[in-house]
Coordinates of C-alpha atoms and ligand atoms in Angstrom, one line a residue:
X1 CA -18.5 -22.4 -27.5
X2 CA -14.7 -21.9 -28.0
X3 CA -13.5 -19.1 -30.3
X4 CA -10.9 -20.0 -32.9
X5 CA -9.1 -16.9 -34.1
X6 CA -7.9 -16.7 -37.6
X7 CA -5.3 -14.3 -39.0
X8 CA -5.3 -13.6 -42.7
X9 CA -2.0 -12.7 -44.5
X10 CA -2.6 -11.2 -48.0
X11 CA -5.9 -9.4 -48.8
X12 CA -5.9 -9.8 -52.6
X13 CA -8.3 -11.9 -54.6
X14 CA -8.4 -14.9 -52.4
X15 CA -7.8 -13.1 -49.1
X16 CA -10.7 -10.7 -49.9
X17 CA -13.0 -13.6 -50.9
X18 CA -12.1 -15.5 -47.7
X19 CA -12.8 -12.5 -45.5
X20 CA -16.2 -11.8 -47.1
X21 CA -17.4 -15.4 -47.2
X22 CA -16.3 -16.0 -43.6
X23 CA -18.3 -13.0 -42.5
X24 CA -21.4 -13.5 -44.7
X25 CA -21.8 -17.2 -43.8
X26 CA -20.5 -16.9 -40.2
X27 CA -23.5 -18.5 -38.5
X28 CA -23.8 -21.5 -40.9
X29 CA -20.1 -22.1 -40.8
X30 CA -20.3 -21.9 -37.0
X31 CA -23.1 -24.5 -37.0
X32 CA -21.0 -26.8 -39.0
X33 CA -17.7 -26.2 -37.2
X34 CA -19.1 -26.5 -33.7
X35 CA -17.1 -23.5 -32.7
X36 CA -17.0 -19.8 -33.4
X37 CA -14.4 -18.7 -36.0
X38 CA -13.3 -15.1 -35.7
X39 CA -11.0 -13.1 -37.9
X40 CA -8.6 -11.8 -35.3
X41 CA -6.1 -9.9 -37.4
X42 CA -5.5 -9.1 -41.1
X43 CA -2.3 -8.0 -42.8
X44 CA -1.4 -7.0 -46.4
X45 CA 0.6 -4.5 -48.3
X46 CA -2.6 -2.5 -48.8
X47 CA -6.2 -2.5 -47.9
X48 CA -8.8 -4.1 -50.2
X49 CA -11.8 -1.9 -51.1
X50 CA -14.1 -4.9 -51.4
X51 CA -14.0 -5.7 -47.7
X52 CA -15.3 -3.9 -44.6
X53 CA -12.6 -4.4 -41.9
X54 CA -14.7 -2.9 -39.1
X55 CA -12.7 -3.1 -35.9
X56 CA -10.4 -5.9 -37.0
X57 CA -6.8 -4.9 -36.6
X58 CA -5.0 -4.3 -39.9
X59 CA -1.3 -3.9 -40.6
X60 CA 1.0 -3.9 -43.5
X61 CA 3.4 -6.3 -41.9
X62 CA 2.3 -9.9 -42.4
X63 CA 4.6 -11.1 -39.6
X64 CA 2.3 -9.2 -37.2
X65 CA -0.2 -12.0 -37.7
X66 CA 2.3 -14.7 -37.0
X67 CA 3.6 -13.0 -33.9
X68 CA 0.1 -12.2 -32.5
X69 CA -0.3 -14.6 -29.5
X70 CA -4.1 -14.5 -29.9
X71 CA -4.1 -16.0 -33.4
X72 CA -4.6 -19.8 -33.6
X73 CA -4.6 -20.2 -37.4
X74 CA -2.5 -18.3 -39.9
X75 CA -4.1 -18.1 -43.4
X76 CA -1.3 -17.5 -45.9
X77 CA -2.7 -15.9 -49.1
X78 CA 0.2 -13.8 -50.3
X79 CA 1.5 -16.3 -52.9
X80 CA 5.1 -16.8 -54.1
X81 CA 7.9 -18.9 -52.7
X82 CA 10.4 -17.2 -50.4
X83 CA 8.5 -14.8 -48.1
X84 CA 5.6 -17.3 -47.9
X85 CA 8.0 -20.0 -46.8
X86 CA 9.5 -17.8 -44.2
X87 CA 6.0 -16.8 -43.0
X88 CA 4.7 -20.3 -42.8
X89 CA 7.8 -21.7 -41.1
X90 CA 7.6 -18.8 -38.6
X91 CA 3.9 -19.5 -37.9
X92 CA 4.7 -23.2 -37.3
X93 CA 7.6 -22.3 -35.0
X94 CA 5.2 -20.1 -33.0
X95 CA 2.8 -23.1 -32.7
X96 CA 0.2 -21.8 -35.1
X97 CA -1.8 -23.9 -37.6
X98 CA -1.5 -22.9 -41.2
X99 CA -4.0 -22.8 -44.1
X100 CA -2.6 -21.9 -47.5
X101 CA -3.8 -21.6 -51.1
X102 CA -0.2 -21.5 -52.3
X103 CA 0.5 -24.5 -54.6
X104 CA 4.0 -23.2 -55.5
X105 CA 4.9 -23.1 -51.9
X106 CA 3.6 -26.6 -51.1
X107 CA 5.0 -28.2 -54.3
X108 CA 8.5 -26.7 -53.8
X109 CA 8.8 -26.5 -50.0
X110 CA 6.1 -28.8 -48.8
X111 CA 8.4 -31.6 -47.6
X112 CA 10.2 -29.2 -45.3
X113 CA 7.0 -27.5 -44.1
X114 CA 5.2 -30.7 -43.3
X115 CA 8.2 -32.0 -41.4
X116 CA 8.4 -28.8 -39.3
X117 CA 4.6 -29.0 -38.7
X118 CA 4.9 -32.6 -37.7
X119 CA 7.6 -31.8 -35.1
X120 CA 5.6 -28.9 -33.7
X121 CA 2.3 -30.8 -33.7
X122 CA 0.4 -28.3 -35.8
X123 CA -1.7 -28.7 -38.9
X124 CA -0.9 -27.3 -42.4
X125 CA -3.8 -27.5 -44.8
X126 CA -3.6 -26.7 -48.6
X127 CA -6.9 -27.7 -50.3
X128 CA -7.3 -24.4 -52.1
X129 CA -3.9 -24.8 -53.7
X130 CA -5.1 -27.5 -56.1
X131 CA -8.1 -26.8 -58.5
X132 CA -9.3 -23.8 -56.5
X133 CA -12.8 -24.5 -55.2
X134 CA -13.0 -28.2 -56.2
X135 CA -12.4 -30.3 -53.0
X136 CA -10.2 -32.8 -54.8
X137 CA -7.5 -33.1 -52.0
X138 CA -10.3 -34.0 -49.6
X139 CA -11.7 -36.5 -52.1
X140 CA -8.3 -38.2 -52.6
X141 CA -7.1 -38.2 -49.0
X142 CA -10.4 -39.0 -47.4
X143 CA -13.2 -40.1 -49.8
X144 CA -10.9 -42.5 -51.7
X145 CA -8.9 -43.7 -48.7
X146 CA -9.9 -47.4 -49.5
X147 CA -8.3 -47.2 -53.0
X148 CA -5.0 -47.9 -54.5
X149 CA -4.8 -44.9 -56.9
X150 CA -3.1 -45.8 -60.2
X151 CA -3.4 -42.5 -62.1
X152 CA -4.7 -39.0 -61.9
X153 CA -5.2 -36.7 -64.8
X154 CA -6.5 -33.2 -64.8
X155 CA -7.2 -29.9 -66.5
X156 CA -5.7 -27.9 -63.6
X157 CA -5.0 -24.5 -65.1
X158 CA -8.1 -22.5 -66.1
X159 CA -6.1 -19.9 -68.1
X160 CA -4.6 -22.6 -70.3
X161 CA -7.9 -24.3 -70.7
X162 CA -9.6 -21.0 -71.7
X163 CA -6.9 -20.4 -74.3
X164 CA -7.2 -23.9 -75.8
X165 CA -11.0 -23.7 -75.8
X166 CA -10.9 -20.5 -77.8
X167 CA -8.3 -21.9 -80.2
X168 CA -10.7 -24.7 -80.8
X169 CA -12.8 -22.2 -82.6
X170 CA -9.9 -21.4 -84.9
X171 CA -8.3 -18.4 -83.1
X172 CA -4.5 -18.0 -82.7
X173 CA -2.7 -18.5 -79.4
X174 CA -1.3 -14.9 -79.1
X175 CA -4.7 -13.4 -79.9
X176 CA -6.5 -15.4 -77.2
X177 CA -3.7 -14.8 -74.7
X178 CA -4.2 -11.1 -75.1
X179 CA -7.9 -11.5 -74.4
X180 CA -7.3 -13.7 -71.4
X181 CA -5.0 -10.9 -70.0
X182 CA -7.7 -8.3 -70.6
X183 CA -10.3 -10.5 -68.9
X184 CA -8.0 -10.9 -65.9
X185 CA -7.6 -14.7 -66.4
X186 CA -3.9 -14.4 -67.3
X187 CA -1.2 -12.4 -65.5
X188 CA 0.9 -9.7 -67.3
X189 CA 3.6 -12.4 -67.2
X190 CA 1.7 -15.5 -68.3
X191 CA 4.6 -17.9 -68.1
X192 CA 3.4 -19.9 -65.1
X193 CA 0.0 -20.5 -66.7
X194 CA 0.9 -21.1 -70.4
X195 CA 4.2 -22.9 -69.9
X196 CA 2.6 -25.4 -67.5
X197 CA 4.5 -24.5 -64.3
X198 CA 1.3 -23.7 -62.3
X199 CA -0.2 -27.0 -63.5
X200 CA 3.0 -28.9 -62.6
X201 CA 2.8 -27.4 -59.0
X202 CA -0.7 -28.8 -58.6
X203 CA 0.0 -32.1 -60.3
X204 CA 3.0 -32.6 -58.0
X205 CA 0.7 -32.2 -55.0
X206 CA -2.0 -34.4 -56.5
X207 CA 0.5 -37.2 -57.2
X208 CA 1.9 -37.1 -53.7
X209 CA -1.5 -37.2 -52.0
X210 CA -2.7 -39.9 -54.4
X211 CA 0.3 -42.3 -54.4
X212 CA 1.8 -41.5 -51.0
X213 CA 5.2 -40.3 -52.3
X214 CA 7.3 -37.2 -51.3
X215 CA 6.7 -34.0 -53.3
X216 CA 9.1 -33.9 -56.3
X217 CA 8.2 -30.8 -58.3
X218 CA 11.8 -30.4 -59.6
X219 CA 11.5 -33.7 -61.5
X220 CA 8.1 -33.0 -63.2
X221 CA 8.1 -32.9 -67.0
X222 CA 6.5 -29.6 -68.0
X223 CA 5.5 -28.5 -71.5
X224 CA 3.2 -25.6 -72.2
X225 CA 0.6 -24.7 -74.8
X226 CA 2.4 -21.9 -76.6
X227 CA 3.4 -24.2 -79.5
X228 CA -0.1 -25.7 -80.1
X229 CA -1.5 -24.4 -83.4
X230 CA -5.1 -24.1 -84.6
X231 CA -4.0 -26.4 -87.5
X232 CA -3.2 -29.3 -85.1
X233 CA -6.4 -28.6 -83.1
X234 CA -8.4 -28.9 -86.3
X235 CA -6.7 -32.1 -87.4
X236 CA -7.0 -33.7 -83.9
X237 CA -10.8 -32.9 -84.2
X238 CA -10.9 -34.7 -87.6
X239 CA -9.3 -37.8 -85.9
X240 CA -12.0 -37.6 -83.2
X241 CA -9.8 -36.0 -80.5
X242 CA -9.6 -32.7 -78.6
X243 CA -6.4 -31.1 -77.5
X244 CA -6.3 -30.4 -73.7
X245 CA -3.5 -29.3 -71.5
X246 CA -3.3 -32.1 -69.0
X247 CA -1.4 -32.9 -65.9
X248 CA -0.9 -36.7 -65.8
X249 CA 0.5 -38.7 -62.9
X250 CA 0.7 -42.5 -63.1
X251 CA 2.0 -45.0 -60.7
X252 CA 4.3 -47.5 -62.4
X253 CA 6.7 -50.3 -61.4
X254 CA 9.7 -48.5 -59.8
X255 CA 8.5 -45.0 -60.1
X256 CA 5.8 -42.5 -61.1
X257 CA 5.1 -40.5 -64.2
X258 CA 4.7 -36.8 -63.5
X259 CA 4.0 -34.8 -66.6
X260 CA 2.2 -31.7 -67.9
X261 CA 1.7 -31.3 -71.7
X262 CA -0.8 -30.8 -74.4
X263 CA -2.7 -34.1 -74.9
X264 CA -5.1 -35.5 -77.5
X265 CA -8.2 -36.9 -75.6
X266 CA -11.1 -38.7 -77.4
X267 CA -13.7 -36.0 -77.7
X268 CA -16.6 -38.1 -76.4
X269 CA -14.9 -38.2 -72.9
X270 CA -16.3 -35.9 -70.3
X271 CA -12.8 -34.4 -69.6
X272 CA -12.6 -33.4 -73.3
X273 CA -15.7 -31.3 -72.9
X274 CA -14.5 -29.3 -69.9
X275 CA -14.2 -25.8 -71.5
X276 CA -13.3 -22.3 -70.6
X277 CA -11.7 -21.5 -67.3
X278 CA -13.1 -24.5 -65.6
X279 CA -11.0 -27.3 -64.1
X280 CA -11.6 -31.1 -63.9
X281 CA -9.6 -33.9 -62.2
X282 CA -10.0 -37.6 -63.1
X283 CA -8.9 -40.1 -60.5
X284 CA -8.6 -43.8 -61.1
X285 CA -8.9 -46.0 -58.0
X286 CA -8.8 -49.8 -58.0
X287 CA -12.1 -50.1 -56.1
X288 CA -14.1 -47.2 -57.2
X289 CA -12.9 -47.0 -60.9
X290 CA -12.8 -43.5 -62.4
X291 CA -14.2 -40.5 -60.7
X292 CA -14.2 -36.9 -61.9
X293 CA -14.2 -33.7 -59.9
X294 CA -15.3 -30.6 -61.9
X295 CA -15.8 -26.9 -61.2
X296 CA -14.2 -23.6 -60.6
X297 CA -10.4 -23.8 -60.3
X298 CA -10.0 -20.2 -59.4
X299 CA -11.8 -17.0 -58.4
X300 CA -12.1 -15.1 -55.2
X301 CA -15.1 -16.8 -53.5
X302 CA -14.7 -20.2 -55.2
X303 CA -11.2 -20.4 -53.8
X304 CA -12.3 -19.1 -50.5
X305 CA -14.7 -22.0 -50.3
X306 CA -11.8 -24.4 -50.1
X307 CA -9.7 -22.1 -47.8
X308 CA -12.6 -22.0 -45.4
X309 CA -13.2 -25.8 -45.6
X310 CA -9.6 -26.1 -44.3
X311 CA -10.1 -23.4 -41.7
X312 CA -13.1 -25.4 -40.4
X313 CA -11.2 -28.6 -40.3
X314 CA -8.4 -26.9 -38.3
X315 CA -11.0 -25.1 -36.1
X316 CA -12.7 -28.4 -35.2
X317 CA -9.4 -30.0 -34.2
X318 CA -8.3 -26.9 -32.2
X319 CA -11.7 -26.6 -30.4
X320 CA -11.7 -30.3 -29.5
X321 CA -8.1 -30.0 -28.2
X322 CA -6.7 -32.4 -30.8
X323 CA -4.5 -31.8 -33.8
X324 CA -5.1 -35.3 -35.2
X325 CA -6.1 -34.8 -38.8
X326 CA -5.6 -36.6 -42.1
X327 CA -1.8 -36.9 -42.7
X328 CA -0.4 -34.2 -45.0
X329 CA 0.0 -36.4 -48.0
X330 CA -2.8 -38.8 -47.1
X331 CA -0.4 -41.4 -45.7
X332 CA 1.5 -41.5 -42.4
X333 CA 5.0 -40.1 -43.0
X334 CA 6.5 -43.6 -42.2
X335 CA 4.2 -45.1 -45.0
X336 CA 5.4 -42.8 -47.7
X337 CA 7.1 -44.7 -50.5
X338 CA 10.3 -43.4 -51.9
X339 CA 9.2 -43.8 -55.5
X340 CA 11.2 -41.6 -57.9
X341 CA 9.7 -39.6 -60.8
X342 CA 10.6 -41.5 -64.0
X343 CA 12.4 -39.6 -66.8
X344 CA 10.0 -38.6 -69.6
X345 CA 11.7 -41.0 -72.0
X346 CA 10.3 -43.8 -69.8
X347 CA 6.7 -42.8 -70.1
X348 CA 4.2 -44.7 -72.4
X349 CA 1.8 -42.8 -74.6
X350 CA 0.1 -42.8 -78.0
X351 CA 1.2 -40.0 -80.3
X352 CA -0.2 -37.6 -82.9
X353 CA 2.5 -36.9 -85.5
X354 CA 2.5 -34.4 -88.3
X355 CA 5.2 -33.9 -90.9
X356 CA 5.7 -32.4 -94.4
X357 CA 6.5 -35.2 -96.8
X358 CA 7.5 -35.3 -100.5
X359 CA 4.5 -36.2 -102.6
X360 CA 5.8 -39.2 -104.5
X361 CA 5.1 -43.0 -104.3
X362 CA 6.7 -44.9 -101.5
X363 CA 7.0 -42.1 -99.0
X364 CA 4.3 -43.5 -96.8
X365 CA 5.9 -46.9 -96.9
X366 CA 9.3 -45.4 -95.7
X367 CA 7.6 -43.6 -92.9
X368 CA 5.7 -46.7 -91.8
X369 CA 8.9 -48.8 -92.0
X370 CA 10.8 -46.4 -89.7
X371 CA 7.9 -46.5 -87.2
X372 CA 7.6 -50.2 -87.4
X373 CA 11.3 -50.7 -86.8
X374 CA 10.7 -49.0 -83.4
X375 CA 7.7 -51.2 -82.6
X376 CA 5.3 -48.3 -83.3
X377 CA 1.9 -49.3 -84.8
X378 CA -0.2 -46.7 -86.7
X379 CA -3.9 -46.3 -85.8
X380 CA -4.8 -43.8 -88.5
X381 CA -3.2 -41.7 -91.3
X382 CA -4.4 -38.6 -93.1
X383 CA -2.7 -37.4 -96.2
X384 CA -3.8 -33.9 -97.1
X385 CA -3.7 -34.1 -100.9
X386 CA -5.7 -30.8 -101.0
X387 CA -2.8 -29.0 -99.3
X388 CA -0.1 -30.1 -101.8
X389 CA 2.3 -27.2 -102.2
X390 CA 5.8 -27.1 -103.7
X391 CA 5.6 -30.9 -104.2
X392 CA 5.0 -31.5 -100.4
X393 CA 2.0 -32.6 -98.5
X394 CA 1.2 -32.8 -94.8
X395 CA 1.0 -36.3 -93.4
X396 CA -0.8 -36.7 -90.1
X397 CA -0.9 -39.9 -88.1
X398 CA -2.1 -41.3 -84.8
X399 CA 0.0 -44.1 -83.3
X400 CA -0.7 -46.8 -80.7
X401 CA 0.9 -46.6 -77.3
X402 CA 4.7 -46.9 -77.2
X403 CA 7.5 -45.8 -74.9
X404 CA 8.6 -42.2 -75.5
X405 CA 12.3 -43.3 -75.9
X406 CA 11.3 -45.4 -79.0
X407 CA 9.2 -42.5 -80.3
X408 CA 12.2 -40.1 -79.9
X409 CA 14.4 -42.4 -81.9
X410 CA 11.8 -42.9 -84.6
X411 CA 11.2 -39.1 -84.9
X412 CA 15.0 -38.5 -85.2
X413 CA 15.2 -41.0 -88.1
X414 CA 12.1 -39.6 -89.8
X415 CA 13.6 -36.1 -89.7
X416 CA 16.8 -37.4 -91.2
X417 CA 14.9 -38.8 -94.3
X418 CA 15.3 -36.8 -97.5
X419 CA 11.6 -37.1 -98.1
X420 CA 10.6 -35.3 -94.9
X421 CA 10.9 -31.6 -94.7
X422 CA 11.4 -29.8 -91.4
X423 CA 10.6 -31.0 -87.9
X424 CA 8.0 -33.7 -87.0
X425 CA 5.3 -32.2 -84.8
X426 CA 4.4 -34.6 -81.9
X427 CA 1.6 -34.4 -79.4
X428 CA 0.9 -37.1 -76.9
X429 CA -2.5 -38.8 -76.8
X430 CA -4.4 -40.6 -74.0
X431 CA -7.7 -42.5 -74.0
X432 CA -7.8 -43.3 -70.2
X433 CA -9.2 -46.8 -70.8
Ligands
LIG501 N1 -6.6 -16.1 -57.6 C1 -7.1 -17.3 -57.6 O1 -8.2 -17.6 -58.1 C2 -6.4 -18.4 -56.9 C3 -6.9 -19.7 -56.9 C4 -6.3 -20.7 -56.2 C5 -5.1 -20.4 -55.5 N2 -4.6 -19.1 -55.5 C6 -3.4 -18.9 -54.7 O2 -3.8 -18.0 -53.6 C7 -2.7 -17.2 -53.3 C8 -3.1 -15.7 -53.4 O3 -3.5 -15.4 -54.7 P1 -4.4 -14.1 -55.1 O4 -4.9 -14.3 -56.5 O5 -5.3 -13.8 -54.0 O6 -3.1 -13.1 -55.2 P2 -3.3 -11.5 -55.1 O7 -4.6 -11.0 -55.6 O8 -2.0 -10.9 -55.7 O9 -3.2 -11.2 -53.5 C9 -2.0 -11.3 -52.7 C10 -2.1 -10.2 -51.7 O10 -1.0 -10.4 -50.8 C11 -0.3 -9.1 -50.7 N3 1.1 -9.4 -50.4 C12 1.9 -10.2 -51.2 N4 3.2 -10.2 -50.6 C13 3.1 -9.5 -49.5 C14 4.0 -9.2 -48.4 N5 5.3 -9.6 -48.5 N6 3.6 -8.4 -47.4 C15 2.3 -7.9 -47.4 N7 1.4 -8.2 -48.3 C16 1.8 -9.0 -49.4 C17 -0.5 -8.5 -52.1 O11 -0.2 -7.1 -52.0 P3 0.1 -6.3 -53.4 O12 -1.1 -6.5 -54.3 O13 0.4 -5.0 -53.0 O14 1.3 -7.0 -54.0 C18 -1.9 -8.8 -52.4 O15 -2.8 -7.9 -51.8 C19 -1.6 -17.5 -54.3 O16 -0.7 -18.5 -53.7 C20 -2.3 -18.2 -55.5 O17 -1.5 -19.1 -56.2 C21 -5.2 -18.1 -56.2

């Protein structure tokens, strides 16, 4: 049986997990792969106490892995954009296959990396970059190959979902974020998680693999969860909705929607019940209908599960002397469609609105008239008489679907009314019907 030699770059959380699972399950992985997979070299800035290196060569220079002529597959688990890009392009140049868990790298530099790999005839695999241990890339590119995929929506950042789940019990954002950092769910600098950048990286990849369009991370609309309040969570609940931080990609005439933002979702939907650090991705295919993929979106061994699935795919190809695999974005490069990402003003959504209004007759009629002038229908209204203060009361409404551009104009006009005090809070809503 041929040996396929793997070199791991980065021995942190995922690198350590990958090393340990590859060793622990070596014989069953070998039985499935039809070849022996050996770790031939490991490199990282420092050793990881959780792994037993044995006689496997270790160095601090990750480029030692890329330059080792005995390594067939470079597993990039260092994270970040620049050094990872340099490392991966060097690996490709040296004729090595690449497995990575780095969504930032693929979302931002994927087009360049795939082109280089195509030219060199090597494989680049990135399952672990999206939703950690959930094999959603494989599901989209292979399991759903018969379908025209019209939209994908997901909870694809566990830290954000943990924070919103705890806020659902009435806790404040800053308090839960502190706890998430203590538990190791959030980084010391939580920007990527709470401002939606990490989710936008993953959504960019999902959209490209689902619709067959080039990666366009720079055009994704990204809004985080730091402005969501327990007050809005409570009132969304009263209206029958839960607030989730979703990535939503939708294929439309002439372009795609690519957006990450807090979203009201009917609470009886399965995706509304995905709590804590777990992830879930909903995919709508024209033949299969809606399917949902749920599980651990992060963690050392959960992510290693996806990294190793890719290693096995590559190892099978290498050991059979072929590098034919599913195309990077699920479609042959010549079949990719040049669909642009539409500006956020072009999206269609329902909306939750909250405003402070003067408590006197006729105010509701004025609000309704502004909305109606922009073609916006109201589904439900709550006026919180019990919260009357200084002559003002909160008015909360849920609208039907409308184009965001119309909603922006309506909100600007509402905010200009003398009867409305301060900004109008707006959260998008989806029912996925
Ligand atoms: N953690 C998860 O659950 C998870 C899930 C899905 C995907 N991912 C992705 O997997 C990748 C790895 O994440 P991780 O959580 O395992 O990160 P991590 O724990 O920080 O591990 C990265 C390791 O690489 C080392 N490293 C970074 N740059 C290096 C360099 N230039 N030279 C040598 N060593 C270097 C780091 O050393 P130092 O510690 O000394 O910096 C660290 O040991 C990232 O792309 C991440 O987005 C992670």
